[in-house]
JSON list of C-alpha atoms in Angstrom, two decimals:
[
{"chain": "A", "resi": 1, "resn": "UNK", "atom": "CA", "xyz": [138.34, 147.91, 3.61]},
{"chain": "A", "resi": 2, "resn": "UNK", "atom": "CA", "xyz": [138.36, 148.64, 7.32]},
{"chain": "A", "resi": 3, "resn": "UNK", "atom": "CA", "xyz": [140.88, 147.19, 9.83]},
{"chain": "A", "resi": 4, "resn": "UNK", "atom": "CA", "xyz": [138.22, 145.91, 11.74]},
{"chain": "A", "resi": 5, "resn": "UNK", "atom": "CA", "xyz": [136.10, 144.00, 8.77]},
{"chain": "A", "resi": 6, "resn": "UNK", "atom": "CA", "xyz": [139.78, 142.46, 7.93]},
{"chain": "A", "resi": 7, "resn": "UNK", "atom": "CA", "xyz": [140.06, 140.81, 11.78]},
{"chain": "A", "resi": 8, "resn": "UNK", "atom": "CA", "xyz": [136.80, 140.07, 11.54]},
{"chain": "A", "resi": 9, "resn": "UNK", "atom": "CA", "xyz": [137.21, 138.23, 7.95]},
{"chain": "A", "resi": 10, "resn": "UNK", "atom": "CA", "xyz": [140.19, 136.78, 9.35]},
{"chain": "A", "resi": 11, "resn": "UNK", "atom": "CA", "xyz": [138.54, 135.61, 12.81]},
{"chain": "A", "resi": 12, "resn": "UNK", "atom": "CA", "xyz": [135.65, 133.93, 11.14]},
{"chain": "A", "resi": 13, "resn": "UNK", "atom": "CA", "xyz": [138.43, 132.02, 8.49]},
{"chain": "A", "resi": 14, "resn": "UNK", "atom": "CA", "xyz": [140.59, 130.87, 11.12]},
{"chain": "A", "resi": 15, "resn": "UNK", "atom": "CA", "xyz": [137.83, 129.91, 13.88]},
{"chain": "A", "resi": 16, "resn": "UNK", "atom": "CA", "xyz": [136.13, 128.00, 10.55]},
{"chain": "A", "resi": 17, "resn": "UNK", "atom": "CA", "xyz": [139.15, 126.24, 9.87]},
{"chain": "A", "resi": 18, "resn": "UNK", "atom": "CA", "xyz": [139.78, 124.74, 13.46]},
{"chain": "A", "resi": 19, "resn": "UNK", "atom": "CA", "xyz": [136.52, 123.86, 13.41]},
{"chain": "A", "resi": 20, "resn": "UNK", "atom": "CA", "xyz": [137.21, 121.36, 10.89]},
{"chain": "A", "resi": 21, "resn": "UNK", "atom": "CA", "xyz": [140.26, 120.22, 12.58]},
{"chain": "A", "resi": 22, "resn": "UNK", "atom": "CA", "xyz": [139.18, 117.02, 14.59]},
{"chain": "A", "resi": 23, "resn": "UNK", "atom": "CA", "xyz": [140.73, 115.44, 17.09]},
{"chain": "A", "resi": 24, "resn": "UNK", "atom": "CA", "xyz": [142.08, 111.61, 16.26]},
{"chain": "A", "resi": 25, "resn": "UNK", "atom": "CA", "xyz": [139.95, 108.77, 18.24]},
{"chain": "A", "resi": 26, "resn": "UNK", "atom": "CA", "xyz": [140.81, 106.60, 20.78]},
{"chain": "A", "resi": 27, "resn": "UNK", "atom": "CA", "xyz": [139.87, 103.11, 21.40]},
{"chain": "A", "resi": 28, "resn": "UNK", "atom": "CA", "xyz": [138.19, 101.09, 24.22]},
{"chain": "A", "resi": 29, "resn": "UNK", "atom": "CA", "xyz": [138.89, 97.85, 24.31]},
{"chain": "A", "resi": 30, "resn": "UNK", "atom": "CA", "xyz": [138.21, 94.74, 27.08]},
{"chain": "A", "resi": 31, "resn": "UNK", "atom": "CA", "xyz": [136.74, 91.68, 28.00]},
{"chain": "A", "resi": 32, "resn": "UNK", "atom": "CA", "xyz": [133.56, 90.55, 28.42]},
{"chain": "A", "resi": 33, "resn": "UNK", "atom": "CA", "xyz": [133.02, 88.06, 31.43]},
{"chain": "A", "resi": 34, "resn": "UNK", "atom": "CA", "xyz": [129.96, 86.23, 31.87]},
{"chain": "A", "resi": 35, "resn": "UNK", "atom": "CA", "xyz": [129.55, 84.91, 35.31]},
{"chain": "A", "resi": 36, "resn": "UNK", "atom": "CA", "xyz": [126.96, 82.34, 36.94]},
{"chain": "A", "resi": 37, "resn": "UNK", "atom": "CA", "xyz": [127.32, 82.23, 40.52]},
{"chain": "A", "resi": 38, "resn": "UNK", "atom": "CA", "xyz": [127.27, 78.33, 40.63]},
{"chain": "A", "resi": 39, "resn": "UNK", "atom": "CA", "xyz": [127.95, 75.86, 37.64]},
{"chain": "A", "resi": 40, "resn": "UNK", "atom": "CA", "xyz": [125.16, 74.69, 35.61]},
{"chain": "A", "resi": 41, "resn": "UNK", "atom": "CA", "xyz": [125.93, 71.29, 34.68]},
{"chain": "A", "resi": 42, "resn": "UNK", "atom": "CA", "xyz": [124.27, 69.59, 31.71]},
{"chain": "A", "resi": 43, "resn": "UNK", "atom": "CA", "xyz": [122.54, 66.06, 31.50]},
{"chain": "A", "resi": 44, "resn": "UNK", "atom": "CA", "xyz": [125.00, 64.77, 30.92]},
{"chain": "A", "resi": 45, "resn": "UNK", "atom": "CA", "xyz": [126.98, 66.07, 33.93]},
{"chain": "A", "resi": 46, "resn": "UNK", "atom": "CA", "xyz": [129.51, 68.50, 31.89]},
{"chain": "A", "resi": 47, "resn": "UNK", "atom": "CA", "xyz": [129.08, 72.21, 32.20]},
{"chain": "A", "resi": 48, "resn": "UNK", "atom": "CA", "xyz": [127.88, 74.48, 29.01]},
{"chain": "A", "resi": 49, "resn": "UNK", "atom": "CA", "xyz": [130.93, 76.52, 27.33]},
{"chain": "A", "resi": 50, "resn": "UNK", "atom": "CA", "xyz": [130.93, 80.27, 26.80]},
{"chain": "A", "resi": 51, "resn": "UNK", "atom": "CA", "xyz": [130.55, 80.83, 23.05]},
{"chain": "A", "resi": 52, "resn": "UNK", "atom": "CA", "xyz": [130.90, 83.26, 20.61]},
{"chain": "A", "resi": 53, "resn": "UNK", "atom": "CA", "xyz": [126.84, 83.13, 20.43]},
{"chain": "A", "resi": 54, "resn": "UNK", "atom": "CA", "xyz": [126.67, 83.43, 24.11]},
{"chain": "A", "resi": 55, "resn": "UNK", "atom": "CA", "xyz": [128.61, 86.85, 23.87]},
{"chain": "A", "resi": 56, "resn": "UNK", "atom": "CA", "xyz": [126.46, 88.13, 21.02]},
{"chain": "A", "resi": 57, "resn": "UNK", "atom": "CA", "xyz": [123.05, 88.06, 23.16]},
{"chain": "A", "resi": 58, "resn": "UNK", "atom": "CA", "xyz": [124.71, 90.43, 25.47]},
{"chain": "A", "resi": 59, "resn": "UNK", "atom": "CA", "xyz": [125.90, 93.54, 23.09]},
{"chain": "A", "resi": 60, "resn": "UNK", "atom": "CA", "xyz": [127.24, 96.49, 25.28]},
{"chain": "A", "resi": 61, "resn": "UNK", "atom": "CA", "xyz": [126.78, 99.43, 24.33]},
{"chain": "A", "resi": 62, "resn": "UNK", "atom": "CA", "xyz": [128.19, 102.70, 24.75]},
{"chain": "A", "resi": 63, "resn": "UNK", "atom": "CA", "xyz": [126.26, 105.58, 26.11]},
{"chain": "A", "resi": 64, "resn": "UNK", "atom": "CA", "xyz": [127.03, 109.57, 25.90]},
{"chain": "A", "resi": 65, "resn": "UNK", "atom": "CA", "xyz": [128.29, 110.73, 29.49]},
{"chain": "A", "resi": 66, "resn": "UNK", "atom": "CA", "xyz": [125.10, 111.51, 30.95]},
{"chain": "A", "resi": 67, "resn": "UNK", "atom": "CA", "xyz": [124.18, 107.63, 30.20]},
{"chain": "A", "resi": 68, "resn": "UNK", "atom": "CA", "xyz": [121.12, 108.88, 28.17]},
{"chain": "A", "resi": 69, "resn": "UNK", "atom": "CA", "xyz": [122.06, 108.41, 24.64]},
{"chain": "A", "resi": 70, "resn": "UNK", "atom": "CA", "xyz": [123.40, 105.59, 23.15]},
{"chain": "A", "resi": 71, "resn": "UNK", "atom": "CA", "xyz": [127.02, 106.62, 20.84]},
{"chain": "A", "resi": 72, "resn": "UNK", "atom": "CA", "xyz": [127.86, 102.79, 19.77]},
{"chain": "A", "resi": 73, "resn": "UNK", "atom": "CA", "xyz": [127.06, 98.97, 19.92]},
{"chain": "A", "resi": 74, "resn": "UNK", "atom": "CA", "xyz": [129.85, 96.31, 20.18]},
{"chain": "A", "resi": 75, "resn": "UNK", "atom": "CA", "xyz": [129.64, 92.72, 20.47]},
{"chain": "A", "resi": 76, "resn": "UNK", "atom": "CA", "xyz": [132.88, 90.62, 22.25]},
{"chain": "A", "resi": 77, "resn": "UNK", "atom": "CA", "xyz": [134.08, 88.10, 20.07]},
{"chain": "A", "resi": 78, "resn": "UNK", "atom": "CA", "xyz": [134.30, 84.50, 20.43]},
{"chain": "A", "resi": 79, "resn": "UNK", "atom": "CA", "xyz": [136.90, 84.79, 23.33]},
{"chain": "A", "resi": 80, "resn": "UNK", "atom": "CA", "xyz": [135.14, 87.54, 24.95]},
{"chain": "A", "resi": 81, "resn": "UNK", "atom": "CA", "xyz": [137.31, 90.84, 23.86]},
{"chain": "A", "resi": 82, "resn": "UNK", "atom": "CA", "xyz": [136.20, 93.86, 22.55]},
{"chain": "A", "resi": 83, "resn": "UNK", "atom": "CA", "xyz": [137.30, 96.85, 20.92]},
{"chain": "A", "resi": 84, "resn": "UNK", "atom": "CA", "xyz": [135.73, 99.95, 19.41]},
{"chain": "A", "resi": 85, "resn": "UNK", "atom": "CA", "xyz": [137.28, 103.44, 18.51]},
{"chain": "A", "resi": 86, "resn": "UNK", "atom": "CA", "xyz": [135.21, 106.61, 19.69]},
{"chain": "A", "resi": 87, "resn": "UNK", "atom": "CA", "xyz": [135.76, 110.02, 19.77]},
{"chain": "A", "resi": 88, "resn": "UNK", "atom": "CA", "xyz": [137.91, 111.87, 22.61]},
{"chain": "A", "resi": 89, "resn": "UNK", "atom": "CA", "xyz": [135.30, 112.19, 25.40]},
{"chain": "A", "resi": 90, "resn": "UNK", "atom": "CA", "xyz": [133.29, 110.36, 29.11]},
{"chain": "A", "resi": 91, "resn": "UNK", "atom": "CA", "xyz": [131.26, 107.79, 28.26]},
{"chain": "A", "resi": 92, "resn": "UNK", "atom": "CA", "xyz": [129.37, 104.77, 30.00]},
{"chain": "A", "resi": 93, "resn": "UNK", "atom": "CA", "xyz": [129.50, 101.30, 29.24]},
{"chain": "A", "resi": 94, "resn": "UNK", "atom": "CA", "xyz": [127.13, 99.20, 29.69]},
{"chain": "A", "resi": 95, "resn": "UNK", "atom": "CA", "xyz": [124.92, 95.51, 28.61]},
{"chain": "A", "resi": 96, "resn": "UNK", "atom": "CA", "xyz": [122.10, 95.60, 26.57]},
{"chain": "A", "resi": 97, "resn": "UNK", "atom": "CA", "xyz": [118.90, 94.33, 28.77]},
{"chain": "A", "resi": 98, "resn": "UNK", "atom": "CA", "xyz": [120.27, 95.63, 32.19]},
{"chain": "A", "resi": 99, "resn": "UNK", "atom": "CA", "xyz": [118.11, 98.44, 32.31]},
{"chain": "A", "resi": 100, "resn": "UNK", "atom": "CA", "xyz": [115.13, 95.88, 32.09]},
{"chain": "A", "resi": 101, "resn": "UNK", "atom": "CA", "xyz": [116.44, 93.30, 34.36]},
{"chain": "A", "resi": 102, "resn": "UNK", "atom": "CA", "xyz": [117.67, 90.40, 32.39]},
{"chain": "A", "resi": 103, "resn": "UNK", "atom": "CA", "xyz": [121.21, 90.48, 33.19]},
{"chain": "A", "resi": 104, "resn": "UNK", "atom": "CA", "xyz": [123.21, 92.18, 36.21]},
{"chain": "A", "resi": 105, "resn": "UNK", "atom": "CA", "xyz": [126.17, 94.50, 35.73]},
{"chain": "A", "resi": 106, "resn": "UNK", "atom": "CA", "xyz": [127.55, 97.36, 37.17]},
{"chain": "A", "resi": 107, "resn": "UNK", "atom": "CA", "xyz": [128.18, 100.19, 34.20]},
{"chain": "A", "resi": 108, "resn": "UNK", "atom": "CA", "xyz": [131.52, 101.61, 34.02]},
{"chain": "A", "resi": 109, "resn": "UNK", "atom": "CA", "xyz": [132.30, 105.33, 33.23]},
{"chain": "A", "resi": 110, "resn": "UNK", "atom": "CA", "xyz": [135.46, 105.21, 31.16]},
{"chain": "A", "resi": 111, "resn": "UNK", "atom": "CA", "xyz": [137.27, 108.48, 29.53]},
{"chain": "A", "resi": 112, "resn": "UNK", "atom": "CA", "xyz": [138.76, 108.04, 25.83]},
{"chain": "A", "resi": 113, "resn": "UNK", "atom": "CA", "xyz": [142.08, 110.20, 25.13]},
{"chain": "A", "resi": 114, "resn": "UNK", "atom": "CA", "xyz": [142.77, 110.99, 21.17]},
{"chain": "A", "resi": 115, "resn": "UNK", "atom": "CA", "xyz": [145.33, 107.86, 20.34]},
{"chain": "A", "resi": 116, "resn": "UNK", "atom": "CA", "xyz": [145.11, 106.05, 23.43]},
{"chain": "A", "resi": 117, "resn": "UNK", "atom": "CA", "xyz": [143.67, 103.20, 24.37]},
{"chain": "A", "resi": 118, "resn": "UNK", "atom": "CA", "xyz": [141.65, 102.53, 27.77]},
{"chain": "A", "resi": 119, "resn": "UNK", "atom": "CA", "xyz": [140.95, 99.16, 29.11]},
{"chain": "A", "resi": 120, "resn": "UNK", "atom": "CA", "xyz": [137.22, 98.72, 30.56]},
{"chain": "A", "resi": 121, "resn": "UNK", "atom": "CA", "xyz": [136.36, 94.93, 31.61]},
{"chain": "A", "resi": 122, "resn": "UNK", "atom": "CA", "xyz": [132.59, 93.87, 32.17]},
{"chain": "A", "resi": 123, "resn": "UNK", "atom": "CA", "xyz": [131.58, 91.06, 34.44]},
{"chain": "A", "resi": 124, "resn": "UNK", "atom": "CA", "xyz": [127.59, 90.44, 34.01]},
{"chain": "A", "resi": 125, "resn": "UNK", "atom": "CA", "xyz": [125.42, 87.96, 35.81]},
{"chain": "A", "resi": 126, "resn": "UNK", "atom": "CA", "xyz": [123.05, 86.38, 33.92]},
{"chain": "A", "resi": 127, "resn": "UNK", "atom": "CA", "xyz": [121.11, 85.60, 36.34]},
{"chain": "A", "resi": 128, "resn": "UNK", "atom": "CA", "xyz": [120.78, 81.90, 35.12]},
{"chain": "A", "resi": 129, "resn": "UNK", "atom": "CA", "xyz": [121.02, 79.03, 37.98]}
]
């Protein structure tokens, strides 16, 4: 066998095996913030609380750099915090139903770093007065 068929056997074994060698995730994590700009008071004359169900009709979800494909869908819990593991990479975050005009919030380009963690808050504006 030739010296150069060996490199080349060995070139295509070792590029094939880091290849398969994957970076850990990181982790995004926050708090979701849902905002009215005045209080809406009730009947009654007490103001609505923020609830877990309130957080889930406002998903965010995480879109690919370019902000045209969507890589993941997280709901805040009941206390409005978040927290998702991804891939190393630049992504956006963002609220389901801005795009369309129900709610109002800025998107936020974030960065995730193999083991770390980055903090991204999102304040939205429902919109509701």
């Amino acid at each position: 066998m030739s010296s150069f068929l060996k490199c080349l056997i060995a070139a295509c074994f070792c590029s094939g095996v880091a290849g398969m060698a994957t970076q850990p995730p990181g982790f995004v994590e926050g708090h979701l913030k849902i905002l009215s700009p005045r209080e809406v008071e009730l009947a009654d004359g007490n103001a609505p609380a923020i609830t877990a169900e309130n957080y889930a009709q406002f998903p965010l979800i995480i879109l690919s750099e370019g902000g045209k494909k969507e890589i993941a869908r997280v709901t805040a819990d009941g206390n409005g915090k978040y927290r998702t593991a991804l891939p190393p990479g630049d992504y956006v975050l963002d609220v389901q139903g801005r795009a369309r005009g129900h709610v109002r919030a800025k998107p936020q380009r974030f960065t995730v770093v193999s083991n770390q963690t980055v903090r991204v808050d999102m304040d939205i504006d429902t919109g509701v007065r």
